[in-house]
Structure formats: C-alpha cells, structure tokens
Coordinates of C-alpha atoms in Angstrom, one line a residue:
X1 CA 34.4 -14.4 -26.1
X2 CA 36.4 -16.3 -23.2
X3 CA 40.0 -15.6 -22.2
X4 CA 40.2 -19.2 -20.9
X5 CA 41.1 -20.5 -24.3
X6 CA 44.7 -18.9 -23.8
X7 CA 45.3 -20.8 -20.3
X8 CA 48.1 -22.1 -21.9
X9 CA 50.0 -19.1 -22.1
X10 CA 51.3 -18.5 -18.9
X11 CA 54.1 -16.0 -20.0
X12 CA 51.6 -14.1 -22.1
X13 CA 52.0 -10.6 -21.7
X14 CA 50.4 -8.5 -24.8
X15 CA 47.2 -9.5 -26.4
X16 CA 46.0 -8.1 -29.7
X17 CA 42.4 -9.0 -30.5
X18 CA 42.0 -5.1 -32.4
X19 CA 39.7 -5.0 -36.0
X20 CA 37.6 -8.4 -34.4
X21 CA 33.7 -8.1 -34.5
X22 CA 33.8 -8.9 -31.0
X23 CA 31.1 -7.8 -28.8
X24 CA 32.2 -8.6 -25.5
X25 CA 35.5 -10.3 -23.6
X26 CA 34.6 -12.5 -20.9
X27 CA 37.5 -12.2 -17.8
X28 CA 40.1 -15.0 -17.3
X29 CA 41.7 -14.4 -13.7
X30 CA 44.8 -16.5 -14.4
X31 CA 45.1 -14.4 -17.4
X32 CA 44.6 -11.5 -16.5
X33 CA 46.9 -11.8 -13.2
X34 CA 49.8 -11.9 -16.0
X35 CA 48.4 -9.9 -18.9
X36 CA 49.9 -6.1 -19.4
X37 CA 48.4 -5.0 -22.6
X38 CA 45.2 -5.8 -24.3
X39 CA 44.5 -4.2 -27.5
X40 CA 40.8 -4.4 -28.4
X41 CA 40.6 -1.2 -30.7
X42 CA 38.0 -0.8 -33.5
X43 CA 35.9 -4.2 -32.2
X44 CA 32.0 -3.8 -31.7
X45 CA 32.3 -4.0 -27.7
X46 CA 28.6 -4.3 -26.0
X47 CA 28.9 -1.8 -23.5
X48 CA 25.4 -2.9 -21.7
X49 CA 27.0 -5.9 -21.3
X50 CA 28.1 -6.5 -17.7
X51 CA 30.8 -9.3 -18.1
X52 CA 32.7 -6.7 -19.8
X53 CA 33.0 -4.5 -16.4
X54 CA 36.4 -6.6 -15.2
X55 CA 38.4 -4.4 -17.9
X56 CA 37.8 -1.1 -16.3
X57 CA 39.2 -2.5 -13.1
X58 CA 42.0 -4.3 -14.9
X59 CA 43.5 -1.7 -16.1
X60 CA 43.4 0.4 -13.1
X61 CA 46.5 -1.9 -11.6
X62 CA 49.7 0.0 -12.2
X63 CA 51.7 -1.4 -15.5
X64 CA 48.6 -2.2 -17.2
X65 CA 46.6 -0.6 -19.9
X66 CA 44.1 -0.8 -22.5
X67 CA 46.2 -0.2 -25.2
X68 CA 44.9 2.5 -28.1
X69 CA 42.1 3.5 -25.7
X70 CA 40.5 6.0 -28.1
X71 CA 39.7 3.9 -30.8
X72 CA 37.8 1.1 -28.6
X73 CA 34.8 2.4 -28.5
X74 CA 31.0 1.2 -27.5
X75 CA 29.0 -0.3 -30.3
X76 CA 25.5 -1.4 -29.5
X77 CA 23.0 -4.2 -30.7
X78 CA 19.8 -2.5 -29.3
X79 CA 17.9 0.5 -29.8
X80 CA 17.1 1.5 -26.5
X81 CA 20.9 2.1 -25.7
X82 CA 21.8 4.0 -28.9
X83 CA 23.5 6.9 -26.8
X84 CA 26.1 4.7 -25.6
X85 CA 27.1 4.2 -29.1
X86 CA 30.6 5.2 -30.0
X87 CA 31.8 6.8 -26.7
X88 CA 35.0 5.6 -25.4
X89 CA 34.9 2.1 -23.8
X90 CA 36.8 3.3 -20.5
X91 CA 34.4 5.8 -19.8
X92 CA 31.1 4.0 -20.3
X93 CA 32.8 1.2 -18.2
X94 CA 33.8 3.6 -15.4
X95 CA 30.3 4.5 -14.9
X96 CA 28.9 0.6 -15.1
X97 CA 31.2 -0.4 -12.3
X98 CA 29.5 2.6 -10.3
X99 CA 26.6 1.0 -10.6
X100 CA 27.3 -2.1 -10.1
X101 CA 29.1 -1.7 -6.3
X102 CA 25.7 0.8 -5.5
X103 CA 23.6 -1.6 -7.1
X104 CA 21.2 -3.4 -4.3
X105 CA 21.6 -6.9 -5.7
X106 CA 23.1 -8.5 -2.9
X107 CA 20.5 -10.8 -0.7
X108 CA 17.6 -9.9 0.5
X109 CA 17.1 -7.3 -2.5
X110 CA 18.4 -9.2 -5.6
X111 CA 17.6 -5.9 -7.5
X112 CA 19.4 -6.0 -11.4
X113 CA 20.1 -2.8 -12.4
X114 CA 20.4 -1.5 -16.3
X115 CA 22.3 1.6 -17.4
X116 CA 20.2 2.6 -20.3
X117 CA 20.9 6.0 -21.2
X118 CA 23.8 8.4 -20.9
X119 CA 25.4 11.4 -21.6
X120 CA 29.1 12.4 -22.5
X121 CA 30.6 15.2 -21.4
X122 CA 34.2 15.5 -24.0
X123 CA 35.7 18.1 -22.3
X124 CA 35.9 16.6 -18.9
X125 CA 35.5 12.5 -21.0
X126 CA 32.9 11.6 -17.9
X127 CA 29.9 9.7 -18.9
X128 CA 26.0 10.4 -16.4
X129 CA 23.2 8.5 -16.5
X130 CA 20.0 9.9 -18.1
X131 CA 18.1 6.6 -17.9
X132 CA 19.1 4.4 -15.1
X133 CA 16.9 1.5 -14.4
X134 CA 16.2 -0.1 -11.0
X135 CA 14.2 -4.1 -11.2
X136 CA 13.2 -5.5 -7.7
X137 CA 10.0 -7.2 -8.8
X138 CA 8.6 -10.6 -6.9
X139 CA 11.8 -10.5 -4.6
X140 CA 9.3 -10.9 -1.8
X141 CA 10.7 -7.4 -0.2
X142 CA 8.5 -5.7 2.6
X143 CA 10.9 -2.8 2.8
X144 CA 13.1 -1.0 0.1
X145 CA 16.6 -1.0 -0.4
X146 CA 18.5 1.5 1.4
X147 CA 20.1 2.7 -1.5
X148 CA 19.9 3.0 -5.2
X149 CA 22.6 3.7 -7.5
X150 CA 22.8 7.4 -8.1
X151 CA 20.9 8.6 -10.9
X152 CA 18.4 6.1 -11.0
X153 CA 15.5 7.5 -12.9
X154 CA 13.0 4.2 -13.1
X155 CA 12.7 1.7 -10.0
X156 CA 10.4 -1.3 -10.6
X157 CA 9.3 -3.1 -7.1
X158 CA 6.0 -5.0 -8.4
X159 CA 4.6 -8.0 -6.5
X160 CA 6.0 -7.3 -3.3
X161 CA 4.9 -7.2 0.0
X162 CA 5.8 -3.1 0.7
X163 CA 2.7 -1.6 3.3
X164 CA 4.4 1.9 3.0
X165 CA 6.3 4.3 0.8
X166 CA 9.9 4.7 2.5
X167 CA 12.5 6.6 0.8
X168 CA 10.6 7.2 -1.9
X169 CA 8.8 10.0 -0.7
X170 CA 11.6 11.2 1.4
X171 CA 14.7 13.4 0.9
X172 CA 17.0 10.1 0.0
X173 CA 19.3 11.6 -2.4
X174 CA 19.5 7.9 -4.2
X175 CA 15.8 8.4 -4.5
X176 CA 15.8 11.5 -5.3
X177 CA 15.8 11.5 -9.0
X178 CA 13.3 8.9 -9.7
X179 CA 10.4 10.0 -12.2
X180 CA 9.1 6.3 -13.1
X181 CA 8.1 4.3 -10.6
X182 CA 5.9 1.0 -10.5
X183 CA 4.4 -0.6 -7.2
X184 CA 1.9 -2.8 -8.4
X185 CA 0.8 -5.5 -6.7
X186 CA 1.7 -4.7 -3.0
X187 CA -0.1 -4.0 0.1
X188 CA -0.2 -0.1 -0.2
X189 CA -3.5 1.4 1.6
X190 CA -5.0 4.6 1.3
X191 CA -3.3 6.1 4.1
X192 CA 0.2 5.5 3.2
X193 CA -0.5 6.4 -0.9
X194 CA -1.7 10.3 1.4
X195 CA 2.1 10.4 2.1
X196 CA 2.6 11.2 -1.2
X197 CA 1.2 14.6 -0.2
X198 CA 3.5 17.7 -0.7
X199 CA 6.2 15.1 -1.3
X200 CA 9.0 16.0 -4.2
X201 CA 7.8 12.3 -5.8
X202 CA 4.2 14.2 -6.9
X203 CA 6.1 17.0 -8.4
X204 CA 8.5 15.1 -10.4
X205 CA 6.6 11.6 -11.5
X206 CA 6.3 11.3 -15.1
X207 CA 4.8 8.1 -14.8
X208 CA 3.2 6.3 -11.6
X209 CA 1.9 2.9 -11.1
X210 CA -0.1 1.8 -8.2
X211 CA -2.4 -1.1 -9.5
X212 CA -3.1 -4.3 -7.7
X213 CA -2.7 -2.8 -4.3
X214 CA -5.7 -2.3 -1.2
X215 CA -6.7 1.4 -2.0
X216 CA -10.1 2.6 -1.5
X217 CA -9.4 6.4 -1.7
X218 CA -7.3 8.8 -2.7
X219 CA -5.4 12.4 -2.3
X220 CA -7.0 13.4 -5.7
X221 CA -6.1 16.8 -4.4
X222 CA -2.6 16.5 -4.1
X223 CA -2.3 15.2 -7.7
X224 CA -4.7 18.0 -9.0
X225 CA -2.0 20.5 -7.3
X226 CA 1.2 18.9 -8.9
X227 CA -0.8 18.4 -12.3
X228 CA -1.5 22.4 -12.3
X229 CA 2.4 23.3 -11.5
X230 CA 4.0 24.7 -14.8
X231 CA 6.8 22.4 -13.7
X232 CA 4.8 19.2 -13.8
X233 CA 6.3 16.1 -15.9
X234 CA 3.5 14.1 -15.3
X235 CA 2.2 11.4 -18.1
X236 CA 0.7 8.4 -16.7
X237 CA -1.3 7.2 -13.7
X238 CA -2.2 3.7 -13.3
X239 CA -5.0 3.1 -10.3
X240 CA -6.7 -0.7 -11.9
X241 CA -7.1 -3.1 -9.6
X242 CA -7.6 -1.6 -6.4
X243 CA -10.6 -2.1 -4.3
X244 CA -12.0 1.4 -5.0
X245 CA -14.7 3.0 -2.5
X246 CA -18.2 2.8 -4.6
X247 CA -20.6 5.2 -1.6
X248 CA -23.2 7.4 -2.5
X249 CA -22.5 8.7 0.7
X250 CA -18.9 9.1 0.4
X251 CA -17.8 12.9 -1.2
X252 CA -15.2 10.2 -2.7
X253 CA -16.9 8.5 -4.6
X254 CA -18.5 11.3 -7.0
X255 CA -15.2 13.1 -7.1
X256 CA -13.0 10.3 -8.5
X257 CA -15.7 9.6 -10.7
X258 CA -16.1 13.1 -12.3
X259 CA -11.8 13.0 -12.2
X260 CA -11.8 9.6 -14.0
X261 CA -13.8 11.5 -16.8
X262 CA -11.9 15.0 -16.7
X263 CA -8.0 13.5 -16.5
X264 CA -9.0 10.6 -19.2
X265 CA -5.4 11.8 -20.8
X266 CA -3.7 11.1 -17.4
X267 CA -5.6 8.1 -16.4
X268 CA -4.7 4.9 -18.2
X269 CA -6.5 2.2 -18.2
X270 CA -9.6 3.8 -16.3
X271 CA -12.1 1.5 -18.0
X272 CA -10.5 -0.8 -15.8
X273 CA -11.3 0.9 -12.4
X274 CA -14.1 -1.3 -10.8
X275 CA -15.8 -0.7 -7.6
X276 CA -14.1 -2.9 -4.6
X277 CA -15.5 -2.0 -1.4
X278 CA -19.1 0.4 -0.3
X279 CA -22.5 -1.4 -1.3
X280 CA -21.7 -2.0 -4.8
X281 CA -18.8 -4.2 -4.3
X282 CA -19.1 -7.7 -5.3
X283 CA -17.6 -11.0 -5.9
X284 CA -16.6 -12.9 -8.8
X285 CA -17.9 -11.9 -11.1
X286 CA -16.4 -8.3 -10.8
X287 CA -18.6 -4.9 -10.5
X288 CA -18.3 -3.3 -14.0
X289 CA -16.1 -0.4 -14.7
X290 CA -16.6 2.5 -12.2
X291 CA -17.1 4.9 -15.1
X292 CA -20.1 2.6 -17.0
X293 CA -22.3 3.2 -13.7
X294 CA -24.8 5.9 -13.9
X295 CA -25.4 8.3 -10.4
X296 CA -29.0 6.1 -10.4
X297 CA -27.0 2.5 -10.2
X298 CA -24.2 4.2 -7.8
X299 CA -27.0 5.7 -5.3
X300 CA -30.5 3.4 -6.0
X301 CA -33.6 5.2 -5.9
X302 CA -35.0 7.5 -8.0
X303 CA -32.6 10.2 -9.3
X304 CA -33.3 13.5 -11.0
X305 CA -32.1 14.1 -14.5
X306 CA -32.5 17.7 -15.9
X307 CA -32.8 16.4 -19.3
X308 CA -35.7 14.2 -18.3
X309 CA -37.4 17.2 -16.3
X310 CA -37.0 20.2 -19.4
X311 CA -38.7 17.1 -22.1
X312 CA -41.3 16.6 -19.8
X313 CA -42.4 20.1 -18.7
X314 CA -41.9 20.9 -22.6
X315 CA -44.5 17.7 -23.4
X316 CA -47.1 19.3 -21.0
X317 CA -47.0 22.9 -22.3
X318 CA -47.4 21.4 -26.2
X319 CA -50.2 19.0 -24.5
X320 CA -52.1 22.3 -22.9
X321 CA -51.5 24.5 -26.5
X322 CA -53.2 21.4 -28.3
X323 CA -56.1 21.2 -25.7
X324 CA -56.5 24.9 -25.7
X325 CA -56.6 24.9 -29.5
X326 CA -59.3 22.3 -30.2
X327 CA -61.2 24.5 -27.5
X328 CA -61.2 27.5 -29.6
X329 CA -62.1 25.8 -32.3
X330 CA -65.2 24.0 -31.2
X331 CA -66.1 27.5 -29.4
X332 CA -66.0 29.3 -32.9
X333 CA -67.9 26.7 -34.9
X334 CA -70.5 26.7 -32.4
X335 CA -71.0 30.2 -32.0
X336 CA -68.8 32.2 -34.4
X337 CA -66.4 34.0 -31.4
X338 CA -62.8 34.1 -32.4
X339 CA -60.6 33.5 -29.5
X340 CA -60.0 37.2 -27.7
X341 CA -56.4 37.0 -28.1
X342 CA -57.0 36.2 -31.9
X343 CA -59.0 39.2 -32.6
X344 CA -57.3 42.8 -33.8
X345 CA -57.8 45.3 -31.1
X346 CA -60.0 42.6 -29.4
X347 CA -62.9 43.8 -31.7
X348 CA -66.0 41.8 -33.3
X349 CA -65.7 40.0 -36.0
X350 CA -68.4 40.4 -39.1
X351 CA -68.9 37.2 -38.7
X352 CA -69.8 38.0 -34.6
X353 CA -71.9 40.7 -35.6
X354 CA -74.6 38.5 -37.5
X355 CA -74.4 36.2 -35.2
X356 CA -75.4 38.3 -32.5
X357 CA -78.3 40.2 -34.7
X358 CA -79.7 36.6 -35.9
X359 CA -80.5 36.4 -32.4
X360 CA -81.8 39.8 -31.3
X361 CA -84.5 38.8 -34.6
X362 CA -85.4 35.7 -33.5
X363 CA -86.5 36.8 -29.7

C-alpha cells in the first residue's frame, strides 16, 4: 500500500494503520516530511520487501517514531525467508538498509542483492545475515565489484566477461565469507582457475560453479587437499562445458578421468564433461562424455586389458589339457600304457603286463 492516497492531508501528523493485513507500506515524501507517528502494529509487514526500507530511516529523524515498535513484527510470504519471521520490524529493517548502501547496484555493476537468512540476537535485539545473496549475472562485467555487502555468503556473476578471479581469492574481507559462488559462462582459463591454489575460497566453498568457461586443465590437487581437511564444507563442483584437455599424452587427461569416476558425489553433472581440445576434440556434433570413452578410444592403437590377457592364457592351458588328454587316450587304446603320471607308484598295469608278454610269445 501507497501513502499517496492521503496527499490531502497536509496537517496529518499520527497515522494508525495497526491490526491491517498489510504486507508492505510504500513511502510518500510529502507525507512523510510531516508525519510523526505511524502505528503499523500487528500487520503482516514483508520484511524481504525493499520498498519498506524508508521506515527505518524515517524514524531515525528526531520527534518521529514507529509507534508500539514491539508488536510490528516481520511476517513472510515465502519459505525460503522463514527466519525473518516474527522478529521486530526495526531490526530486520536496520540490517536491509546495510545492505542496501554496501550493495554494488549502482552502474557499471547493477548487482540486486537479497537478504535471505538471519539470525537474532534478543539480548543485544541486532539482527546478522546467515544467507546473504549477491546477483551480477549478464551485466557484461570484466571485473568484480569492489565490494560486497558484509556477510555475503552466495555471489552469482554468470555470463560475464571476468578473465580472472580478483577478490575472490584474496583476503577482501567483503569476500571473505562467501561459500557459494557461480562463474559460469566467463572467460576463466586454466591458469587463473590455479589461483585458487592455497587460497581460503578452496577451504571454505560448499558449492562451486565454473561451467561454460575456456578450461582445459585443472589444479585437481588443490581440491583433493581441501576435500581431505576435516574442516571441508565442500558439496558441489560444476566443471560442464569447458573445453577439457582429451591427450593420451597428457598426465591430465588420465587423472581427471580416474577423479571424474572416484569424486562422482562431488562432481555434478560429470556425464556432461566432453572432451574440447587434444586430438579428440571435435565440432558439432560434440565428442561424447569424457567418462563414456575407453583408454583404447582416448589413446588409438591397440591397448592391453588384463581381463582379456588372464581369459586368454586360461583358453590355451584348457586347449593344451584337452590335446594332452585325447593323446593319452589314443596311446592307451593302442598299446595299453596308462599315462605315467596316471599310474600308482608309476608301476605296470595288469593290463601292461599281458601286453608286453603277448609280444615276447609272438617273436
């Protein structure tokens, strides 16, 4: 709701909207230039609602107030910022304005920013971010904004034109509490995503996004490092659309390979991983997913397999058994002589015996 509709009021001091289902109060400056009290107690005030901000710094001015302050309290209309609901209205609105004045939404940035989460302290009646969200995509940025508001927690700068990593991998203190971050679709190479080596960023990510960008390689190394800290908050890596390095003679190639199959928890979308630059990179159509190809379609040429090699060498030994049987048999039908290793104690046989006597007789 609009103040406007009271424009012809001018001598209006006291306003009493309390017990309306009102979600938000849109500012009036003639109005509020003359207004003293405003009671908006037990409404359902939409505290994510920016055009609600003005009443903080209303009632800042001296001989102003927000009168019954402790029953107008935050109600909210979706899920995601349930922990807003039912703190006081002054405190929520303190914090907003914060963001708003560190918010980089002023030209060339245009960033929106969107308190999502908070907590409330009672004892002290302040109000921190525990979900603070940062949204710069397609602003057509090749740098980042200086600054963030503090606390941010999630900064989205997608389809962009960034070639390095800036503040986010250094000791910015604005930065410094970021554990979601999305750069897809900008003009990160391999050699700036290896900054992210022994940075805090690698430590602290919960979730990382670097599809769509020009990488061919990287620091698997560093992330195997962070992954292994007791300390790691890590949940999601995105790495699709990249031109990835596909060289039997690259010690890259096998390695992200064999960590594509071992971090499949870590690595979404990694059916999605095609091969962009080395021999097997091709053209539309694309190659198929780096984790269909076998080591024989990755390096040509004939390739052992183990597998292959035990079946075979067992084929031949039952091949030689079989050949060595019939022998033995045709041997004993022909002249009665069991095979030696057949024979108890390697003695004649009976059967041996007459053989051998029918033909002492007969010369």
């Amino acid at each position: 709701m609009g103040l406007e509709w009271l424009d012809g009021l001018p001598s209006l001091r006291t306003l009493n909207l309390s017990n309306n289902p009102l979600q938000t109060v849109v500012g009036y400056r003639p109005l509020e230039e003359v207004l003293v009290s405003l009671d908006l107690s037990h409404s359902r005030l939409n505290c994510s609602d920016e055009r609600l901000i003005w009443l903080y710094s209303w009632q800042l001015d001296a001989g102003r107030q927000l009168a019954r302050a402790n029953a107008t309290r935050c109600a909210v209309t979706r899920v995601q910022y349930a922990t807003i609901h039912g703190l006081p209205v002054l405190a929520v609105l303190r914090l907003a304005l914060t963001v708003q004045r560190q918010c980089p939404s002023a030209p060339p940035f245009g960033c929106s920013c969107d308190l999502v989460q908070v907590q409330y302290a009672p004892d002290s009646g302040t109000v921190s971010p525990v979900i603070l969200e940062v949204h710069c995509d397609s602003r057509g940025l090749h740098s980042f904004p200086p600054q963030l508001p503090e606390g941010s927690t999630l900064l989205s700068i997608k389809n962009n034109s960034l070639t390095d990593l800036g503040p986010v991998i250094g000791n910015h203190s604005s930065y410094s509490k970021l554990t979601t971050v999305y750069l897809d679709g900008n003009l990160l190479e391999a050699e700036d995503v290896n900054q992210l080596e022994g940075s805090d960023l690698i430590d602290r990510y919960a979730i990382l996004s670097l599809t769509r960008n020009r990488l061919q390689t990287l620091p698997i190394h560093a992330f195997e490092y962070a992954l292994r800290k007791e300390s790691s908050n890590v949940d999601s890596l995105y790495l699709e659309g990249n031109p990835w390095l596909c060289d039997c003679t690259s010690p890259f190639t096998f390695t992200f390979k064999s960590w594509l199959v071992s971090r499949n928890k870590l690595l979404r979308n990694r059916l999605k991983i095609r091969c962009g630059s080395g021999p097997l990179a091709s053209g539309p159509p694309p190659s198929p997913p780096l984790l269909s190809l076998s080591w024989r379609e990755l390096c040509g040429g004939l390739q052992i397999n183990w597998w292959d090699v035990t079946n075979g060498l067992l084929a031949a030994v039952l091949l030689v058994m079989a050949a060595r049987f019939a022998y033995d048999v045709a041997v004993y039908r022909r002249t009665g002589k069991l095979p030696l290793l057949s024979r108890p104690d390697g003695k004649r046989t009976s059967r041996e015996a007459r053989w051998q006597n029918a033909g002492q007789i007969r010369s």
